[in-house]
Coordinates of C-alpha atoms in Angstrom, one line a residue:
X100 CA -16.4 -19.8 3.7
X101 CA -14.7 -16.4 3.2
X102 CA -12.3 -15.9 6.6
X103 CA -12.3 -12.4 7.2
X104 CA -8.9 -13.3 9.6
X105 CA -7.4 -16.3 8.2
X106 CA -5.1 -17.2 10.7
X107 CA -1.5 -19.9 11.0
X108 CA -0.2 -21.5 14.0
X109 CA 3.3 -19.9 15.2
X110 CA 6.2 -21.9 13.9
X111 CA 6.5 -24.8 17.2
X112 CA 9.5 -23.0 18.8
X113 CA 8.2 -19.6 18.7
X114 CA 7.6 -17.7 21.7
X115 CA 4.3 -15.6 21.4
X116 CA 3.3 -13.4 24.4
X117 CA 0.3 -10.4 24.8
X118 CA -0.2 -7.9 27.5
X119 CA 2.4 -5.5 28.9
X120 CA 3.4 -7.4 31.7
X121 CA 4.1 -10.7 29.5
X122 CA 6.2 -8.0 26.6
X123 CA 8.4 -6.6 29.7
X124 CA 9.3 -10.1 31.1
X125 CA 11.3 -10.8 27.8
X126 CA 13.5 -8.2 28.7
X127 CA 16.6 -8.7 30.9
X128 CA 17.5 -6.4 34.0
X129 CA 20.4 -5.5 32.3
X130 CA 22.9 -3.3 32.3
X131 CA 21.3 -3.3 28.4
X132 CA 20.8 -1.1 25.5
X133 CA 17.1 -2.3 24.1
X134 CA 16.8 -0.7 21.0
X135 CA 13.2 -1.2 19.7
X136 CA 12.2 0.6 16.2
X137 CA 9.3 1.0 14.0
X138 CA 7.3 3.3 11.8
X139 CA 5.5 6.5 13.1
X140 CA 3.0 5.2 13.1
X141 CA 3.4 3.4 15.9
X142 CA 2.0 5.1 19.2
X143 CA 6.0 5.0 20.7
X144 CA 5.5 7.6 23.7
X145 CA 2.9 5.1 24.9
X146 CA 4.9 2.4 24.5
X147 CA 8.0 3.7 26.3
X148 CA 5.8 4.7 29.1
X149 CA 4.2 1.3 29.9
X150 CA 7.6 -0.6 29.3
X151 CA 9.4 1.6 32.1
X152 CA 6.1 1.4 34.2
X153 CA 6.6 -2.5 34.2
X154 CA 9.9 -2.5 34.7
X155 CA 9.8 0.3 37.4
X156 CA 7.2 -2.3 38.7
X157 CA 9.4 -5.2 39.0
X158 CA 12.7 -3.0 40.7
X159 CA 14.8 -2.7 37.4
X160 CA 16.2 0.8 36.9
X161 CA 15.2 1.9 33.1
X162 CA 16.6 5.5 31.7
X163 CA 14.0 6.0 28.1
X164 CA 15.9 7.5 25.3
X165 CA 13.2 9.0 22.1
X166 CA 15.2 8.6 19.3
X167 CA 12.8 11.0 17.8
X168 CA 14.4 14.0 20.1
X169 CA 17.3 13.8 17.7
X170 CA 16.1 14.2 14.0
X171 CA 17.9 17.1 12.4
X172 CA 15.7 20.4 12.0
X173 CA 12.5 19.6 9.9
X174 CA 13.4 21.9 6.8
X175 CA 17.1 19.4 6.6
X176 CA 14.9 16.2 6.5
X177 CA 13.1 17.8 4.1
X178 CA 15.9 18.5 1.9
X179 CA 17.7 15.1 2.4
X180 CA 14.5 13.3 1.2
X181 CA 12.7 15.7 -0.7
X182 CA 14.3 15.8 -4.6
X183 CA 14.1 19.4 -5.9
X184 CA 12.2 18.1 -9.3
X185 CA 9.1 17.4 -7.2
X186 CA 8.7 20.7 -5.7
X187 CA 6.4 21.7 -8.3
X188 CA 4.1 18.6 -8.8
X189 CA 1.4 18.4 -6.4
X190 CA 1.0 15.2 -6.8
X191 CA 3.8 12.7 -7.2
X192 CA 7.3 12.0 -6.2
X193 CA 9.9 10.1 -6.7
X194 CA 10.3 7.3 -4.4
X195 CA 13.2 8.0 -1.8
X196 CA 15.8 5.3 -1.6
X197 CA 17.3 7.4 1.6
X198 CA 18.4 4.9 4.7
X199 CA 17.6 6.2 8.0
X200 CA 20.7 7.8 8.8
X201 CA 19.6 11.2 6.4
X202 CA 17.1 11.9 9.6
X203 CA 19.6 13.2 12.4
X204 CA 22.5 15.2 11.8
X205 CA 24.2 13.8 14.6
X206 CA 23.4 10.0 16.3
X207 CA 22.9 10.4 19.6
X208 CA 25.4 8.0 21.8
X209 CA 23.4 5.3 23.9
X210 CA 26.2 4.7 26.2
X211 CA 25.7 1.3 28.4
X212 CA 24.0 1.9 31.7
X213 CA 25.8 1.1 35.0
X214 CA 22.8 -1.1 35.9
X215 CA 19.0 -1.5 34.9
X216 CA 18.1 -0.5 31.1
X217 CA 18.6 1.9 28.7
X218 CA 15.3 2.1 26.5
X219 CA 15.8 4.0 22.7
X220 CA 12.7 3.8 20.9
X221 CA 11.5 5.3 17.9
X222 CA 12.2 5.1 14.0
X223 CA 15.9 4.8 13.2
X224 CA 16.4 3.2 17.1
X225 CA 18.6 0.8 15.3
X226 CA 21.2 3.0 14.1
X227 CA 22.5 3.3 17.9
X228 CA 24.5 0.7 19.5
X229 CA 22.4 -1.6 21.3
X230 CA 22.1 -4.8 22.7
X231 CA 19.1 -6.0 21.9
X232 CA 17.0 -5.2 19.0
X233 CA 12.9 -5.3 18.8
X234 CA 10.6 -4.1 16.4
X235 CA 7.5 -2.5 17.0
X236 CA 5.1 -2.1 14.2
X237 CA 1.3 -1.5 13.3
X238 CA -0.2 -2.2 9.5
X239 CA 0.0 0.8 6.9
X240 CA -3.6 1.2 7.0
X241 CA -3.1 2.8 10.2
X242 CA -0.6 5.1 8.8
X243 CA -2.7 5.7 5.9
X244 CA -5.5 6.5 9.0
X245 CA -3.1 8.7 11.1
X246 CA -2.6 10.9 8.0
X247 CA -6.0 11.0 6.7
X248 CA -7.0 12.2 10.4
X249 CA -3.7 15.0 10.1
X250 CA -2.5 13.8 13.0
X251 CA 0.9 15.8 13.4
X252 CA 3.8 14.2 13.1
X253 CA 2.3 11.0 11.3
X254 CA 5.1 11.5 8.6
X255 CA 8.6 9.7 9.2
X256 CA 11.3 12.2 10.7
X257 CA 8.8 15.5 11.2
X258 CA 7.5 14.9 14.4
X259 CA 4.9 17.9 15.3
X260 CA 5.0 18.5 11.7
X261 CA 1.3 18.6 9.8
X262 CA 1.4 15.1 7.5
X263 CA 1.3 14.9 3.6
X264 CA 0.1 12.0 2.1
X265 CA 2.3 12.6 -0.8
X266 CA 5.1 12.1 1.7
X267 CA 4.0 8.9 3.2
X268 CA 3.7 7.1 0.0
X269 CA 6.7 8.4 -2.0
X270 CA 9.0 8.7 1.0
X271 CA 8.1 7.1 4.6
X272 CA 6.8 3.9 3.3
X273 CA 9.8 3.3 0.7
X274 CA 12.5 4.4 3.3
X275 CA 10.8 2.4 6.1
X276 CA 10.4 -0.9 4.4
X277 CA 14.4 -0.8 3.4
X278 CA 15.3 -0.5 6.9
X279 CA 13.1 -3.0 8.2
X280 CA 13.8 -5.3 5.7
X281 CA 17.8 -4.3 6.5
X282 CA 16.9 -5.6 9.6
X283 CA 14.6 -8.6 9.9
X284 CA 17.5 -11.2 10.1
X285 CA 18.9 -10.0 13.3
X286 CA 15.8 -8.9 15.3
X287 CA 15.6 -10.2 18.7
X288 CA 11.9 -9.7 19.3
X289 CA 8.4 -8.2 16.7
X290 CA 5.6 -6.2 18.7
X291 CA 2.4 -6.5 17.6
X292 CA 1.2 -2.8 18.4
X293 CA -2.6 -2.6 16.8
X294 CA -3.8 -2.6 20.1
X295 CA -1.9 -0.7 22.2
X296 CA -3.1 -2.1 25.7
X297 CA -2.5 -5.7 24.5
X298 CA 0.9 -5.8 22.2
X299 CA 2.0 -8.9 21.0
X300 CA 5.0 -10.0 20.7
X301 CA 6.7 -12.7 18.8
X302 CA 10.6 -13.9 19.5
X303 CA 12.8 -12.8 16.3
X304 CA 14.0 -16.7 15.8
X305 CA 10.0 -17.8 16.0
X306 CA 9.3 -15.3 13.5
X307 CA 11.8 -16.6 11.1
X308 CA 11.0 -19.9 11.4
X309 CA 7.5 -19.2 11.0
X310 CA 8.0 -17.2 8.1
X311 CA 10.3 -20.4 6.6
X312 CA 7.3 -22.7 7.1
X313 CA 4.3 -20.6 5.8
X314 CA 6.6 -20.1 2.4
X315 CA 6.6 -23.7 2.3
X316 CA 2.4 -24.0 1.8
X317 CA -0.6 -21.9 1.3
X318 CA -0.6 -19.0 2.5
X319 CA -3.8 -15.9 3.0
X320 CA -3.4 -12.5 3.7
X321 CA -5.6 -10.4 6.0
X322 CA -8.0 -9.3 4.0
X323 CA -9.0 -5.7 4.3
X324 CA -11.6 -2.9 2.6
X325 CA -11.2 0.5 2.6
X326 CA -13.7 3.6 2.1
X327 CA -14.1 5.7 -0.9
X328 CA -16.1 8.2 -2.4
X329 CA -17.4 6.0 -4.9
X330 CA -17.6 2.6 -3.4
X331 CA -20.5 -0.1 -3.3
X332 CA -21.4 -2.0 -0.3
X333 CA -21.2 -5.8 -1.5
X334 CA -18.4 -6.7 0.9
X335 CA -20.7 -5.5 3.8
X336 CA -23.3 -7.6 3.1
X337 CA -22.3 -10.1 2.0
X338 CA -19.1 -10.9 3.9
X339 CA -20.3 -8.9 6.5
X340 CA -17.0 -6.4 6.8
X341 CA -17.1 -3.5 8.9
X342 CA -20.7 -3.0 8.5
X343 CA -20.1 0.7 10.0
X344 CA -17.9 2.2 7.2
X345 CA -19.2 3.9 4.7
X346 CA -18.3 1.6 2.0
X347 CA -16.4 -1.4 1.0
X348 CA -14.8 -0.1 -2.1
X349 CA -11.4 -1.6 -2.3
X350 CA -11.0 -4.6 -1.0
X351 CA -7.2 -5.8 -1.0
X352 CA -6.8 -9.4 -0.8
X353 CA -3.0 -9.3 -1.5
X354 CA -1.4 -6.1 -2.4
X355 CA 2.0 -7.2 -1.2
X356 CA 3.5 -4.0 0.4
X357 CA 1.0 -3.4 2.6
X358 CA -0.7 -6.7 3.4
X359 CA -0.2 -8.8 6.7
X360 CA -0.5 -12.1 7.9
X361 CA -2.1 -13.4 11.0
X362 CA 0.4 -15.4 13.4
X363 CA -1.1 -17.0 16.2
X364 CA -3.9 -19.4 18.3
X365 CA -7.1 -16.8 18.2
X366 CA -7.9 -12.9 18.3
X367 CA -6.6 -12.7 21.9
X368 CA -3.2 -14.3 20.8
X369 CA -2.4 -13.2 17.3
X370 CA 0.3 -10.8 15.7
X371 CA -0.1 -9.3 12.3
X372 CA 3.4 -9.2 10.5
X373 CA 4.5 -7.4 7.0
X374 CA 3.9 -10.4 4.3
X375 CA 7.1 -8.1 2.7
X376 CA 9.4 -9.8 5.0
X377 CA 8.5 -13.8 3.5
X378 CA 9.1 -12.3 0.4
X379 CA 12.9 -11.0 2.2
X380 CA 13.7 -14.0 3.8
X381 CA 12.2 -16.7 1.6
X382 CA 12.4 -15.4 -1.9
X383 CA 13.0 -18.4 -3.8
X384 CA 10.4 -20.4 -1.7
X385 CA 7.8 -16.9 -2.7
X386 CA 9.2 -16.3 -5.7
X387 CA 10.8 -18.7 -7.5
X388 CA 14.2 -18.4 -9.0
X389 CA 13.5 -17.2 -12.3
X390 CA 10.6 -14.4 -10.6
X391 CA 13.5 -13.4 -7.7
X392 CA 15.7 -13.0 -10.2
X393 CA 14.1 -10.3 -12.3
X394 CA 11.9 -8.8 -9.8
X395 CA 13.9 -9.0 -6.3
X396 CA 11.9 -9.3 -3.2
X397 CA 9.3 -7.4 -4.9
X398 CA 6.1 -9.8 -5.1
X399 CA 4.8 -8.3 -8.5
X400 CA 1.2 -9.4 -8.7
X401 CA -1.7 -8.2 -6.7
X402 CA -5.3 -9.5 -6.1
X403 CA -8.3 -7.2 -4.8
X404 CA -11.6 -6.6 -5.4
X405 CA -13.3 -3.3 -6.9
X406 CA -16.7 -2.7 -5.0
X407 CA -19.4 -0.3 -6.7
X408 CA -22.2 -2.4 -6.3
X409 CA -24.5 0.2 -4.6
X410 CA -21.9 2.7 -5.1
X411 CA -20.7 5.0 -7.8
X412 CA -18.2 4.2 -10.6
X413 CA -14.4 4.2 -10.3
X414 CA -12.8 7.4 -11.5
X415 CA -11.4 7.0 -14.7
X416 CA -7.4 6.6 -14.6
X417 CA -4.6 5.2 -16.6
X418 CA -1.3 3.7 -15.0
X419 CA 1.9 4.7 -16.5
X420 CA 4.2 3.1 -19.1
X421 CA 7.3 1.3 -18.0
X422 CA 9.1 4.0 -19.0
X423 CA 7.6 6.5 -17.1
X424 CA 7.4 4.5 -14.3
X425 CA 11.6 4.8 -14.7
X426 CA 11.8 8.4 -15.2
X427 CA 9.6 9.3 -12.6
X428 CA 9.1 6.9 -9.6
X429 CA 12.7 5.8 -10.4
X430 CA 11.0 1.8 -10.8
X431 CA 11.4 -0.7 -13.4
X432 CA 8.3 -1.9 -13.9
X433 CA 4.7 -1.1 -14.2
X434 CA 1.0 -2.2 -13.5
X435 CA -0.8 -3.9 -16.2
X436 CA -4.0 -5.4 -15.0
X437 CA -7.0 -7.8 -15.2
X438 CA -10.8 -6.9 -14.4
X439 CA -12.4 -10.0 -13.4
X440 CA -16.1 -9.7 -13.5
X441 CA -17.2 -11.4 -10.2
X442 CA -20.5 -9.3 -10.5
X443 CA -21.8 -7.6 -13.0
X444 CA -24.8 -7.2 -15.8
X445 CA -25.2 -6.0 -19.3
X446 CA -27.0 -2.9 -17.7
X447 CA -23.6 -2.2 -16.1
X448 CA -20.3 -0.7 -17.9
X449 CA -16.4 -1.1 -17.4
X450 CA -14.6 1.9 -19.3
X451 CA -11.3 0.9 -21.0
X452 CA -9.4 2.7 -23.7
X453 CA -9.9 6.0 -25.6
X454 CA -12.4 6.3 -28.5
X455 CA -11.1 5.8 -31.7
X456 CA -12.2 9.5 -32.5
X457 CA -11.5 10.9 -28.9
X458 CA -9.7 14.5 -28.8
X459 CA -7.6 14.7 -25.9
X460 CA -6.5 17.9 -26.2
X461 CA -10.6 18.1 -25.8
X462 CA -10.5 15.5 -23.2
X463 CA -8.0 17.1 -21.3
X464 CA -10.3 20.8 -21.4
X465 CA -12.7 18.7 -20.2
X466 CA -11.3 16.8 -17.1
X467 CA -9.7 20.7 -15.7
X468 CA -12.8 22.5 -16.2
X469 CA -14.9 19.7 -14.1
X470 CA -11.9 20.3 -11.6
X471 CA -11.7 23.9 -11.5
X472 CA -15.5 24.6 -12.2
X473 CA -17.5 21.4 -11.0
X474 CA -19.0 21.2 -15.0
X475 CA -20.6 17.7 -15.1
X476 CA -18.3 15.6 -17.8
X477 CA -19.4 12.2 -19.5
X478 CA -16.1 10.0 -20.0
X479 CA -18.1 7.8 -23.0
X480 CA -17.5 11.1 -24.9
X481 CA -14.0 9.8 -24.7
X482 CA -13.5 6.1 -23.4
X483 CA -14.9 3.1 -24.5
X484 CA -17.8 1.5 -22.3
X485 CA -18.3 -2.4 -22.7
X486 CA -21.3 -4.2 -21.2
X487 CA -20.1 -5.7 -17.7
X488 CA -21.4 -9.2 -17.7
X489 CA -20.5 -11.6 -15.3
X490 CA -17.7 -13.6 -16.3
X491 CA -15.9 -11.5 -18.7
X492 CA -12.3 -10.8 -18.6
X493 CA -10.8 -7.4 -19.6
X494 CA -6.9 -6.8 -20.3
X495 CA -5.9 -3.3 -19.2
X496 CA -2.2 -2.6 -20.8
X497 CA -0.6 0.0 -18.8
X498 CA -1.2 3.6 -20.2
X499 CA -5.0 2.5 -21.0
X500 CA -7.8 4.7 -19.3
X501 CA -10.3 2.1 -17.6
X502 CA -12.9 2.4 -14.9
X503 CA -15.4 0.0 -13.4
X504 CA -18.9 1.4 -13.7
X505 CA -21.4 1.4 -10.8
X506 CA -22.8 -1.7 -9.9
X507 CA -20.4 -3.9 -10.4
X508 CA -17.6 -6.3 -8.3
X509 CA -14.4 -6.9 -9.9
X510 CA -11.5 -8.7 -8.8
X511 CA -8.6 -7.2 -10.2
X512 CA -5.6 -9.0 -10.8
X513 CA -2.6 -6.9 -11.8
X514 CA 1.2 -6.2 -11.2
X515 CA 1.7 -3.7 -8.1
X516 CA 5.1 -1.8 -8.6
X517 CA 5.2 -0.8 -4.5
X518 CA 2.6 1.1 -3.6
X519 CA 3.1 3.7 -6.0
X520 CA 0.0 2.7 -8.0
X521 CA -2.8 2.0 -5.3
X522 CA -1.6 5.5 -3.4
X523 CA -2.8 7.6 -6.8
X524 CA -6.0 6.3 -6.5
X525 CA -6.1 6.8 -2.5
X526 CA -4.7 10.4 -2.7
X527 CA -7.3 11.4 -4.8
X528 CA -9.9 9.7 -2.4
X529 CA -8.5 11.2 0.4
X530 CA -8.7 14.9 -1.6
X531 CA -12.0 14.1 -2.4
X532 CA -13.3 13.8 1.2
X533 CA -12.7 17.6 1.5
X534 CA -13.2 18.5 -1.8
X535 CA -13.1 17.6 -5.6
X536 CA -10.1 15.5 -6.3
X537 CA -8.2 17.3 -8.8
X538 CA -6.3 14.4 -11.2
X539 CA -2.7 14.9 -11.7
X540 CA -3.2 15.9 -15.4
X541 CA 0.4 17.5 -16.0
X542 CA 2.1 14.6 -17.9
X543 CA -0.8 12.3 -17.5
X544 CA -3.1 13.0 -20.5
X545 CA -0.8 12.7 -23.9
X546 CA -1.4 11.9 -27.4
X547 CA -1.1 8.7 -27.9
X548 CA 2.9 7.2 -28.7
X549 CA 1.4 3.9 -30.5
X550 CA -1.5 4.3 -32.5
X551 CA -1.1 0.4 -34.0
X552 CA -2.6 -1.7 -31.9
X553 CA -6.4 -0.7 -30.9
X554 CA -9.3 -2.2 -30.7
X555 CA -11.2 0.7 -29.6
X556 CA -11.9 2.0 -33.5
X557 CA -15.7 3.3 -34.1
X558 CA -17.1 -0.3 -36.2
X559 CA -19.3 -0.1 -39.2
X560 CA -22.9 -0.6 -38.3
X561 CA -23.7 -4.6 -38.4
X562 CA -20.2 -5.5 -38.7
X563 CA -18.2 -8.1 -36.1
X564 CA -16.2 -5.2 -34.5
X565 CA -20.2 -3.7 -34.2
X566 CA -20.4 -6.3 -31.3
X567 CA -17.7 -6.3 -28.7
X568 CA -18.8 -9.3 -26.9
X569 CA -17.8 -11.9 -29.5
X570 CA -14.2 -11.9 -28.3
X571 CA -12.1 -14.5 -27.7
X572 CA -13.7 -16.6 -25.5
X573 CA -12.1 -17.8 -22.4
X574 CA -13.5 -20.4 -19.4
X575 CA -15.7 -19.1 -17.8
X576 CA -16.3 -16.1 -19.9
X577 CA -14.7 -13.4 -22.5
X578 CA -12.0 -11.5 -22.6
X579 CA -11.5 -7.4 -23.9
X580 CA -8.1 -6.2 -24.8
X581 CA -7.9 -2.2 -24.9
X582 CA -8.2 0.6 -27.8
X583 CA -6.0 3.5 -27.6
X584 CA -3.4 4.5 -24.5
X585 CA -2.6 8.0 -23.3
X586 CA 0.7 7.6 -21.6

């Protein structure tokens, strides 16, 4: 049976609590300095106000402290994060590698309070003195949400500020995940804060321990799908999720930076921490030696499913080469991937690798005048289409245009550097809710570098190449390997 919250048992000396009430009894009546931080994400004026109401409640004196009060002026955060080589690409950035401190100009001081608490909350709440240390947090999805919605101030360090999505997945999302991860070891408490009149919260030992038994054994992420403009609607069918969206088009099983696990006894006692953080405190356990060794903390492959059945097809796109992946995002490795075809027909297509006689300089012409002037375009002018049958298994090399067609459910298996790679394809989504997504074609669509390897080339009529689907044969199926790259 497919869980749609797969759930584990808190390690047997964790503490987990839910409700306000049951959060605010962990905390002492001081004289403390609490220092709880997060992501923006997180809804933190809320949270100081029913913290102080509780403790207000039970007599102990609590002075709040928003961290957030203190960032430096906007256009300096800019500056510190922002590197002046991405000023002119709409599109990508380099991923920031700043730590926390590049927010303020000056830390405010959290002297100790005669007597009750002194509350600082907010992103970068750590970097003051403190005695105690929680962390609040909700899943990236609700970031994702937040900015999608252009809630102001949804972008780390700009609060009031309208958000960029560009921002949050080049710069926020790097910057927070080194700080938490800087942190992890010595938090005192985690808060649970998806729903915001019922936190949960885990002790920091119980979390640690729990995370040190789940790397031990089996472990299943929270699944989750997300909309898109071309996505099918298998997932709600069949599996029944979120049967109100309007599709089910990418369904992430395990895309490490972003997924969660579920700690707890049931949905009325459960917290959903960062699976990141077993990958930062168990990485030899995750990992392995040899895997830590050359990839870090980084968990380098990913699992999710590509839903068009019902749906449109996939916009046609390429990842980058390692190389680029260095000179641009600053990363050392790159996304090469698997299409796994859980569903599919010979009626239905996946697109991988350029045409043996493709243009590109014609491609390219193409691709910018159905941006700038809506002309209909047909990508088999240009990219390969195989017959989708169930079973087969295609090998995408990075550089490689591919697509799924409509119609089809593939599980994609495929190294994730960060979430540099799934954020291209969700910034274009999130353009094309408001209008045509214009693809980042400066740099993107080059000759080819290595015209050597290719099985793409135009086959004589009757020949073996004539009939792509006597491949290598592997269980359960075939397998494709692609023609010609672009990057």
């Amino acid at each position: 049976m497919y869980r749609l919250d797969p759930r584990y048992a808190p390690a047997p000396q964790a503490v987990l609590h839910t409700g306000w009430q049951a959060v605010a009894s962990q905390l002492p009546d001081g004289p403390t300095v609490v220092a709880i931080d997060g992501p923006p994400s997180v809804d933190w004026s809320l949270l100081g106000d029913r913290l102080a109401h509780e403790l207000t409640g039970r007599g102990t004196p609590v002075t709040l402290l928003d961290i957030r009060s203190h960032y430096a002026r906007p256009a300096l955060v800019r500056s510190r994060t922002e590197r002046p080589a991405d000023a002119d690409d709409p599109y990508f950035r380099g991923l920031a590698d700043n730590p926390l401190v590049d927010l303020f100009e000056i830390l405010p001081v959290a002297a100790p309070p005669k007597e009750g608490l002194l509350l600082v909350y907010g992103p970068g709440a750590a970097l003051v003195d403190h005695d105690l240390l929680w962390y609040a947090d909700v899943p990236k999805r609700y970031a994702e949400a937040a900015v999608g919605a252009g809630e102001p101030g949804a972008n780390l360090g700009l609060p009031g500020e309208k958000p960029d999505f560009r921002r949050l997945f080049y710069i926020d999302w790097p910057m927070i995940d080194q700080h938490r991860d800087s942190l992890v070891r010595r938090l005192d408490a985690w808060i649970d804060m998806q729903r915001p009149d019922h936190p949960a919260w885990i002790d920091g030992a119980g979390l640690r321990a729990t995370y040190a038994a789940l790397a031990r054994q089996p472990v299943r992420t929270r699944p989750y799908f997300n909309s898109t403009p071309w996505g099918g609607h298998w997932a709600q069918r069949e599996l029944g999720f979120n049967p109100d969206a309007r599709n089910t088009a990418l369904g992430y099983e395990l895309i490490a930076p972003e997924a969660g696990i579920l700690i707890g006894t049931g949905p009325q006692a459960q917290a959903e921490v960062p699976f990141q953080l077993m990958c930062v405190l168990e990485p030899d356990s995750v990992l392995g030696a040899q895997v830590h060794a050359r990839f870090g903390t980084s968990f380098p492959i990913r699992f999710d499913y590509l839903d068009t059945v019902g749906g449109g097809s996939l916009s046609v796109h390429c990842h980058p080469k390692e190389s680029y992946m260095r000179e641009r995002f600053g990363w050392d490795y790159t996304q090469h991937e698997t299409y796994y075809l859980t569903l599919g027909s010979t009626d239905t297509k996946v697109f991988l690798g350029l045409r043996e006689d493709a243009d590109v300089d014609v491609f390219r012409k193409e691709v910018e005048r159905a941006v700038t002037d809506a002309v209909p375009m047909d990508p088999e002018d240009h990219v390969l289409a195989f017959p989708a049958e169930q079973g087969q298994l295609f090998m995408i090399p990075a550089g490689t245009p591919h697509a799924s067609g409509a119609g089809n459910l593939v599980l994609e298996i495929s190294a994730t550097p960060l979430s540099v790679q799934p954020a291209v394809l969700r910034l274009a989504a999130a353009r094309c809710r408001r209008q045509p997504a214009p693809p980042a074609l400066r740099a993107r669509v080059r000759q080819p570098r290595d015209r050597t390897t290719r099985c793409g080339r135009r086959p004589r009529p009757g020949s073996r190449a004539a009939h792509p689907a006597r491949g290598h044969r592997l269980a359960g199926g075939g397998h494709r390997r692609a023609g010609r790259d672009v990057l």
